[in-house]
Tab-separated table of C-alpha atoms and ligand atoms in Angstrom:
chain	number	residue	atom	x	y	z
F	1099	MET	CA	77.368	101.744	113.593
F	1100	THR	CA	75.249	99.219	111.727
F	1101	ALA	CA	71.709	98.629	112.967
F	1102	PRO	CA	70.365	95.060	113.123
F	1103	LEU	CA	67.555	96.011	110.763
F	1104	ARG	CA	67.535	97.923	107.504
F	1105	LEU	CA	65.346	99.244	104.737
F	1106	ARG	CA	66.613	98.517	101.260
F	1107	LEU	CA	65.349	101.443	99.231
F	1108	ASP	CA	65.371	101.205	95.459
F	1109	ARG	CA	66.162	104.488	93.767
F	1110	GLY	CA	65.540	102.926	90.339
F	1111	GLY	CA	62.081	101.801	91.433
F	1112	LEU	CA	61.209	105.212	92.842
F	1113	SER	CA	62.319	106.943	89.639
F	1114	ALA	CA	60.547	104.424	87.408
F	1115	ASN	CA	57.338	104.864	89.405
F	1116	TRP	CA	57.546	108.641	89.010
F	1117	ARG	CA	58.160	108.283	85.270
F	1118	TRP	CA	55.168	105.963	84.912
F	1119	LEU	CA	52.959	108.376	86.854
F	1120	GLN	CA	54.273	111.247	84.724
F	1121	ALA	CA	53.447	109.339	81.531
F	1122	GLN	CA	49.977	108.506	82.883
F	1123	SER	CA	49.516	112.198	83.723
F	1124	GLY	CA	49.676	113.061	80.018
F	1125	HIS	CA	50.221	116.775	79.467
F	1126	ALA	CA	50.117	117.564	83.175
F	1127	ALA	CA	53.298	118.037	85.173
F	1128	CYS	CA	53.787	115.273	87.731
F	1129	GLY	CA	54.747	116.342	91.246
F	1130	ALA	CA	55.396	114.379	94.426
F	1131	ALA	CA	53.873	114.307	97.904
F	1132	VAL	CA	56.866	113.936	100.237
F	1133	LYS	CA	55.098	114.682	103.520
F	1134	ALA	CA	55.595	112.469	106.590
F	1135	ASN	CA	59.305	112.125	105.833
F	1136	GLY	CA	58.708	110.945	102.280
F	1137	TYR	CA	56.079	108.434	103.479
F	1138	GLY	CA	58.631	107.044	105.921
F	1139	LEU	CA	61.468	106.488	103.435
F	1140	GLY	CA	63.385	109.713	104.205
F	1141	ALA	CA	62.280	112.978	102.584
F	1142	PRO	CA	65.694	114.449	101.659
F	1143	GLU	CA	66.802	111.311	99.802
F	1144	VAL	CA	63.412	110.906	98.108
F	1145	VAL	CA	63.508	114.534	96.930
F	1146	GLN	CA	67.069	114.186	95.653
F	1147	HIS	CA	66.222	111.095	93.606
F	1148	LEU	CA	62.999	112.583	92.241
F	1149	LEU	CA	64.805	115.795	91.287
F	1150	ALA	CA	67.279	113.686	89.314
F	1151	ALA	CA	64.349	111.955	87.595
F	1152	GLY	CA	62.917	115.335	86.581
F	1153	CYS	CA	60.275	116.065	89.221
F	1154	ARG	CA	59.945	119.772	90.105
F	1155	ASP	CA	56.800	120.089	92.266
F	1156	PHE	CA	56.872	118.904	95.869
F	1157	PHE	CA	54.228	118.826	98.606
F	1158	VAL	CA	54.742	118.666	102.367
F	1159	ALA	CA	52.223	119.010	105.196
F	1160	THR	CA	53.983	121.448	107.554
F	1161	TRP	CA	56.615	124.174	107.624
F	1162	ALA	CA	58.932	121.944	109.678
F	1163	GLU	CA	58.846	119.495	106.767
F	1164	ALA	CA	59.414	122.355	104.312
F	1165	ALA	CA	62.520	123.501	106.224
F	1166	GLU	CA	64.028	120.061	105.854
F	1167	ILE	CA	63.901	119.956	102.068
F	1168	GLU	CA	63.987	123.607	100.987
F	1169	PRO	CA	67.810	123.773	101.177
F	1170	ILE	CA	68.206	120.998	98.605
F	1171	LEU	CA	65.718	122.369	96.065
F	1172	PRO	CA	67.070	124.041	92.924
F	1173	GLN	CA	65.693	127.434	91.888
F	1174	ASP	CA	63.303	125.960	89.320
F	1175	ALA	CA	61.628	123.605	91.830
F	1176	SER	CA	58.398	124.423	93.632
F	1177	LEU	CA	57.389	123.495	97.192
F	1178	SER	CA	53.870	123.715	98.629
F	1179	VAL	CA	52.864	123.413	102.288
F	1180	LEU	CA	49.517	121.632	102.337
F	1181	HIS	CA	48.368	122.760	105.771
F	1182	GLY	CA	48.649	126.427	104.855
F	1183	VAL	CA	50.001	129.050	107.181
F	1184	ARG	CA	49.337	129.642	110.881
F	1185	GLU	CA	50.287	132.786	112.758
F	1186	GLU	CA	53.222	130.808	114.196
F	1187	ASP	CA	54.472	130.030	110.662
F	1188	ILE	CA	54.446	133.528	109.226
F	1189	ALA	CA	58.081	134.410	109.995
F	1190	GLN	CA	59.383	131.210	108.404
F	1191	ALA	CA	56.947	131.472	105.508
F	1192	MET	CA	58.030	135.052	104.723
F	1193	ALA	CA	61.670	133.959	104.542
F	1194	SER	CA	60.875	130.856	102.478
F	1195	ARG	CA	60.132	130.332	98.817
F	1196	ALA	CA	57.697	127.557	99.681
F	1197	ARG	CA	54.056	128.485	99.073
F	1198	PRO	CA	51.340	127.878	101.650
F	1199	VAL	CA	48.250	126.076	100.367
F	1200	LEU	CA	45.584	128.346	101.857
F	1201	ASN	CA	42.720	126.356	103.310
F	1202	THR	CA	40.585	128.779	105.319
F	1203	ALA	CA	39.322	132.365	105.172
F	1204	GLN	CA	41.601	133.187	108.100
F	1205	GLN	CA	44.618	131.858	106.236
F	1206	VAL	CA	43.609	133.939	103.199
F	1207	ALA	CA	43.326	137.065	105.369
F	1208	ARG	CA	46.694	136.275	106.970
F	1209	TRP	CA	48.484	135.813	103.638
F	1210	ARG	CA	46.850	138.520	101.488
F	1211	PRO	CA	48.876	141.432	102.971
F	1212	THR	CA	52.184	139.654	102.243
F	1213	GLY	CA	51.611	139.973	98.503
F	1214	LYS	CA	53.526	136.708	98.059
F	1215	PRO	CA	52.371	133.852	95.829
F	1216	CYS	CA	50.295	131.040	97.315
F	1217	ASP	CA	48.327	127.956	96.414
F	1218	VAL	CA	44.677	127.480	97.349
F	1219	MET	CA	42.798	124.319	98.334
F	1220	LEU	CA	39.115	124.184	97.395
F	1221	ASP	CA	36.909	121.719	99.200
F	1222	THR	CA	34.805	119.880	96.632
F	1223	GLY	CA	33.164	117.372	98.934
F	1224	MET	CA	35.799	115.693	101.054
F	1225	ASN	CA	34.992	118.107	103.876
F	1226	ARG	CA	38.503	117.923	105.228
F	1227	LEU	CA	40.680	120.951	104.437
F	1228	GLY	CA	39.814	123.714	102.008
F	1229	LEU	CA	37.724	126.733	101.164
F	1230	ALA	CA	34.213	126.415	99.805
F	1231	PRO	CA	33.888	127.333	96.110
F	1232	GLY	CA	32.888	130.981	95.862
F	1233	GLU	CA	34.736	132.247	98.948
F	1234	ASP	CA	36.614	135.526	98.580
F	1235	LEU	CA	40.070	134.958	97.064
F	1236	SER	CA	40.585	138.527	95.896
F	1237	GLY	CA	44.019	140.068	96.219
F	1238	LEU	CA	45.855	136.723	96.178
F	1239	LYS	CA	48.582	135.729	93.742
F	1240	ILE	CA	47.401	132.159	93.191
F	1241	HIS	CA	49.947	129.836	91.680
F	1242	THR	CA	48.225	126.444	91.932
F	1243	LEU	CA	44.532	126.027	92.639
F	1244	MET	CA	43.772	122.543	93.862
F	1245	SER	CA	41.247	120.194	95.353
F	1246	HIS	CA	41.591	116.680	96.736
F	1247	LEU	CA	39.671	113.516	95.831
F	1248	ALA	CA	38.117	111.602	98.719
F	1249	SER	CA	37.534	108.222	97.050
F	1250	ALA	CA	39.678	108.022	93.931
F	1251	ASP	CA	40.686	104.461	94.849
F	1252	GLU	CA	37.047	103.392	94.309
F	1253	ASP	CA	34.721	103.603	91.318
F	1254	VAL	CA	32.045	105.768	92.875
F	1255	PRO	CA	29.970	108.750	91.653
F	1256	GLN	CA	31.770	111.018	94.137
F	1257	ASN	CA	34.810	111.177	91.806
F	1258	MET	CA	32.896	112.747	88.937
F	1259	GLN	CA	30.932	114.967	91.314
F	1260	GLN	CA	34.177	116.370	92.708
F	1261	LEU	CA	35.589	116.750	89.185
F	1262	ASP	CA	32.533	118.709	88.008
F	1263	LEU	CA	32.540	120.950	91.062
F	1264	PHE	CA	36.280	121.610	90.754
F	1265	GLN	CA	35.966	122.444	87.061
F	1266	SER	CA	33.157	124.939	87.555
F	1267	ALA	CA	34.728	126.517	90.660
F	1268	ALA	CA	38.125	126.828	88.982
F	1269	ALA	CA	36.623	128.666	86.018
F	1270	THR	CA	35.964	131.686	88.250
F	1271	VAL	CA	39.390	131.792	89.980
F	1272	PRO	CA	42.498	133.288	88.380
F	1273	ALA	CA	45.268	130.714	88.934
F	1274	GLN	CA	48.377	129.760	86.981
F	1275	ARG	CA	47.503	126.091	87.055
F	1276	LEU	CA	45.047	123.559	88.429
F	1277	SER	CA	45.619	120.288	90.285
F	1278	LEU	CA	43.234	117.580	91.475
F	1279	ALA	CA	44.693	114.069	91.238
F	1280	ASN	CA	46.607	112.032	93.833
F	1281	SER	CA	48.027	108.603	92.875
F	1282	ALA	CA	44.623	106.972	92.483
F	1283	GLY	CA	43.238	110.064	90.741
F	1284	ILE	CA	45.918	109.775	88.045
F	1285	CYS	CA	44.491	106.342	87.190
F	1286	LEU	CA	41.000	107.839	86.693
F	1287	GLY	CA	42.010	109.309	83.345
F	1288	ALA	CA	42.871	112.510	81.496
F	1289	ALA	CA	39.876	114.525	82.741
F	1290	TYR	CA	41.362	114.428	86.239
F	1291	HIS	CA	44.901	115.560	85.368
F	1292	PHE	CA	44.623	119.338	84.741
F	1293	GLY	CA	48.046	121.056	84.910
F	1294	LEU	CA	49.680	119.130	87.727
F	1295	THR	CA	49.234	115.776	89.463
F	1296	ARG	CA	50.287	115.058	93.064
F	1297	PRO	CA	51.070	111.364	93.588
F	1298	GLY	CA	52.411	110.070	96.884
F	1299	LEU	CA	51.634	106.430	97.647
F	1300	ALA	CA	52.378	105.020	94.170
F	1301	LEU	CA	55.818	106.666	94.064
F	1302	TYR	CA	56.799	104.526	97.039
F	1303	GLY	CA	55.467	101.275	95.605
F	1304	GLY	CA	51.901	101.436	96.902
F	1305	ILE	CA	49.178	100.174	94.563
F	1306	PRO	CA	46.343	102.730	94.609
F	1307	ARG	CA	44.113	101.008	92.024
F	1308	GLY	CA	44.117	97.985	89.736
F	1309	GLU	CA	45.454	100.072	86.821
F	1310	ALA	CA	48.799	100.343	88.645
F	1311	VAL	CA	49.309	96.575	89.085
F	1312	GLY	CA	52.330	95.443	87.071
F	1313	ALA	CA	53.378	99.051	86.410
F	1314	ILE	CA	54.271	100.300	89.867
F	1315	GLN	CA	57.413	98.677	91.266
F	1316	PRO	CA	58.261	97.985	94.898
F	1317	VAL	CA	60.659	100.506	96.423
F	1318	VAL	CA	60.929	99.342	100.049
F	1319	GLY	CA	62.478	96.093	101.256
F	1320	LEU	CA	62.675	95.145	104.951
F	1321	GLU	CA	65.638	93.169	106.255
F	1322	ALA	CA	66.437	92.128	109.794
F	1323	GLN	CA	69.121	90.069	111.452
F	1324	VAL	CA	68.749	86.722	113.199
F	1325	LEU	CA	69.610	87.069	116.900
F	1326	GLN	CA	69.135	83.452	117.899
F	1327	ARG	CA	68.322	80.112	116.291
F	1328	ARG	CA	66.616	77.665	118.597
F	1329	VAL	CA	64.628	74.461	118.711
F	1330	LEU	CA	60.966	74.673	119.629
F	1331	PRO	CA	60.082	71.227	121.031
F	1332	ILE	CA	56.693	69.696	120.274
F	1333	GLY	CA	54.053	70.969	122.682
F	1334	GLN	CA	55.989	74.144	123.559
F	1335	SER	CA	54.570	77.568	122.800
F	1336	ILE	CA	56.311	80.704	121.642
F	1337	GLY	CA	56.046	84.404	122.388
F	1338	TYR	CA	53.721	86.547	124.467
F	1339	ASN	CA	50.516	84.854	125.590
F	1340	ALA	CA	51.617	81.585	124.024
F	1341	THR	CA	49.368	82.019	120.995
F	1342	TYR	CA	51.286	79.437	118.953
F	1343	THR	CA	52.024	75.912	120.150
F	1344	ALA	CA	54.256	73.575	118.130
F	1345	ASP	CA	52.418	70.449	116.928
F	1346	ARG	CA	55.812	69.027	115.866
F	1347	ALA	CA	59.398	69.923	116.726
F	1348	LEU	CA	60.363	73.134	114.920
F	1349	GLU	CA	63.427	75.248	114.380
F	1350	VAL	CA	62.904	78.921	114.969
F	1351	ALA	CA	64.836	82.111	114.170
F	1352	ILE	CA	64.341	85.060	116.523
F	1353	VAL	CA	64.708	88.164	114.377
F	1354	ASN	CA	65.445	91.805	115.226
F	1355	ILE	CA	62.243	93.611	114.146
F	1356	GLY	CA	59.003	94.363	115.972
F	1357	TYR	CA	56.023	96.621	116.291
F	1358	ALA	CA	58.145	99.520	117.548
F	1359	ASP	CA	59.692	99.477	114.062
F	1360	GLY	CA	56.292	99.633	112.376
F	1361	TYR	CA	56.112	95.872	111.856
F	1362	VAL	CA	52.747	95.950	113.547
F	1363	ARG	CA	51.051	93.323	115.726
F	1364	GLY	CA	48.573	92.657	112.942
F	1365	PHE	CA	51.306	90.523	111.346
F	1366	SER	CA	51.131	88.138	114.330
F	1367	GLY	CA	50.617	84.616	112.986
F	1368	ARG	CA	50.196	86.030	109.435
F	1369	GLY	CA	53.447	87.636	108.320
F	1370	THR	CA	56.157	85.794	106.395
F	1371	ALA	CA	59.779	86.222	105.399
F	1372	GLY	CA	61.982	84.891	102.629
F	1373	GLY	CA	59.313	85.149	99.943
F	1374	GLY	CA	56.699	83.185	101.875
F	1375	ARG	CA	59.059	80.355	102.915
F	1376	LEU	CA	59.371	81.424	106.557
F	1377	PRO	CA	56.072	81.831	108.429
F	1378	LEU	CA	55.880	84.076	111.466
F	1379	LEU	CA	54.968	82.159	114.624
F	1380	GLY	CA	52.961	83.684	117.464
F	1381	ARG	CA	52.848	87.350	118.342
F	1382	VAL	CA	54.954	90.205	117.046
F	1383	SER	CA	56.825	91.666	120.048
F	1384	MET	CA	58.034	95.254	120.398
F	1385	ASP	CA	61.505	94.427	119.052
F	1386	LEU	CA	61.351	90.797	117.905
F	1387	VAL	CA	59.549	88.236	115.815
F	1388	ALA	CA	59.895	84.452	115.595
F	1389	LEU	CA	60.086	82.751	112.206
F	1390	ASP	CA	59.781	79.056	111.385
F	1391	VAL	CA	63.097	78.134	109.755
F	1392	SER	CA	62.674	74.341	109.984
F	1393	ALA	CA	62.918	74.017	106.190
F	1394	THR	CA	66.074	76.136	105.922
F	1395	PRO	CA	68.857	74.613	108.033
F	1396	ASP	CA	71.420	77.067	106.643
F	1397	ILE	CA	69.896	80.135	108.334
F	1398	ALA	CA	72.118	81.003	111.309
F	1399	GLU	CA	72.610	83.628	114.000
F	1400	GLY	CA	73.788	86.882	112.389
F	1401	ASP	CA	72.183	86.169	109.003
F	1402	TRP	CA	70.004	88.774	107.357
F	1403	LEU	CA	66.472	87.789	106.373
F	1404	SER	CA	64.133	89.687	104.100
F	1405	ILE	CA	60.760	90.283	105.735
F	1406	ASP	CA	57.944	90.070	103.160
F	1407	PHE	CA	56.419	93.521	102.719
F	1408	HIS	CA	54.538	93.507	99.403
F	1409	LEU	CA	52.308	96.433	100.263
F	1410	PRO	CA	48.852	95.232	99.117
F	1411	ASP	CA	49.447	91.785	100.695
F	1412	ALA	CA	50.908	93.312	103.857
F	1413	ALA	CA	47.897	95.610	104.132
F	1414	ARG	CA	45.529	92.639	103.965
F	1415	GLN	CA	47.585	90.657	106.494
F	1416	SER	CA	48.001	93.464	108.998
F	1417	GLY	CA	44.646	95.187	108.658
F	1418	LEU	CA	46.424	98.503	108.067
F	1419	SER	CA	46.436	100.627	104.926
F	1420	GLN	CA	49.448	100.733	102.610
F	1421	TYR	CA	49.862	104.355	103.740
F	1422	GLU	CA	50.099	103.374	107.409
F	1423	LEU	CA	52.533	100.549	106.693
F	1424	LEU	CA	54.938	102.962	104.977
F	1425	THR	CA	54.644	105.905	107.349
F	1426	LEU	CA	54.995	103.724	110.469
F	1427	LEU	CA	58.442	102.450	109.437
F	1428	GLY	CA	60.518	103.485	112.417
F	1429	HIS	CA	63.765	105.203	113.287
F	1430	ARG	CA	65.733	102.064	114.106
F	1431	PHE	CA	66.142	100.993	110.470
F	1432	ASP	CA	69.273	101.917	108.573
F	1433	ARG	CA	67.853	103.352	105.360
F	1434	ILE	CA	70.067	102.169	102.527
F	1435	TRP	CA	69.470	103.510	99.012
F	1436	ALA	CA	70.814	101.612	96.032
V	879	PLP	C1	48.871	113.153	100.653
V	879	PLP	C2	48.262	113.962	99.570
V	879	PLP	C3	48.455	113.626	98.220
V	879	PLP	C4	49.084	112.324	97.787
V	879	PLP	O1	48.115	111.302	97.900
V	879	PLP	P1	48.419	109.762	97.544
V	879	PLP	O2	47.108	109.099	97.764
V	879	PLP	O3	49.460	109.306	98.498
V	879	PLP	O4	48.869	109.718	96.134
V	879	PLP	C5	47.973	114.513	97.258
V	879	PLP	N1	47.306	115.645	97.628
V	879	PLP	C6	47.085	115.960	98.903
V	879	PLP	C7	46.338	117.208	99.222
V	879	PLP	C8	47.529	115.138	99.921
V	879	PLP	O5	47.277	115.445	101.199
C-alpha cells in the first residue's frame, strides 16, 4: 500500500556526506552515529548504504537499537552502545559483539568480570554521561576511549578546554584508539580528530557549522499528496483558530502532512512547498496543511508536492533544531531510497 506522504532519501547524498566527513577527518577513521533510527531515516538502510561507502564504526544509544543493526554488520564492522550496559542488558550484551560505552563506575564494575572488550566515555566538561578522568578503569579491555564535545557548533573556549582535558586524561588510559569529534567537532580541525570521528547530523544533511555549507548535501526530501483543491473566498479564514484570513480570493491545496508526521506546528504560517512558491496558510494540523496554490493552476487533487525542508532554514522557521526536525519524522511516511 502506498502512503499519501513519503520521504525521498538520497543514498548518493548520504554516501557523499560520509566521504566528505572522512576526508575532513584526515588520518582518523570516520564512523557514524545511527541512533534514533538513523536520525529518523531508518537505521538498517542507513547502515547498509554507509557500509557500502566504506564506513565500519557505528554508534547507537541502546541495546534495542543494537539488536536491529547487528545482524547486517559484517565481521570487520564495529558497533558501540553509547548508553553503556544496565543489569537488564547483560544477557544481550554477553551474546552480542557490540561493545558497551561504559559511562559510570557501576557500569565498569558490571562489565569488568565479563573480560569482554568495551569502550569508555570520559566526561570532560559536558557533565552529561561519562566517567571523571582518573576514575578506576583497571581490568578493562578498552577498545575506544572517547569523550563528547558540548559546544563544537560554536567558537567558544570550552572546545579547547575539553580537548586539553581529553588529551591529558587519555595519556594515562590504555586504549586501542581515541575519539572526540561529532559532526561539528570534525570541522574544528585535525587536533580534534584522534583515531576515530563520530558524525551523525552532517551525514543526514544537517549543517553543523559554516565550514560544512556547500559541502554537505541534503539527503531527506519530504513529499505529500494533495487531498483537495479549493477556493478560499476573500474574507474567509482557514484552519484551526482562523489564524489566516484571505485578503483576496485564493486557491488552496490541502495536503496530507501534519504535526503527527513531525511537520511541527512551528511551520504554521512560515513553511513553504515547491521551492518557496507555495506558502503555507494558517496552522499546521495533526494530519494536514493548507498551501496557497493560486499561482499554480496545474496543481490538482492527487498530485505530489515537495515540502521545503532545507534543514537550517526549516530549523529557523520552526524554532526546532535540525536534530529534532530529522528525528521527529514519523512512521506514516513511506521511506524511499534512491
Ligand atoms: C549523537 C552523538 C554523536 C553524533 O553527534 P552529531 O552532532 O549528530 O554529529 C557523537 N557522539 C556521541 C556520544 C553522541 O551521542
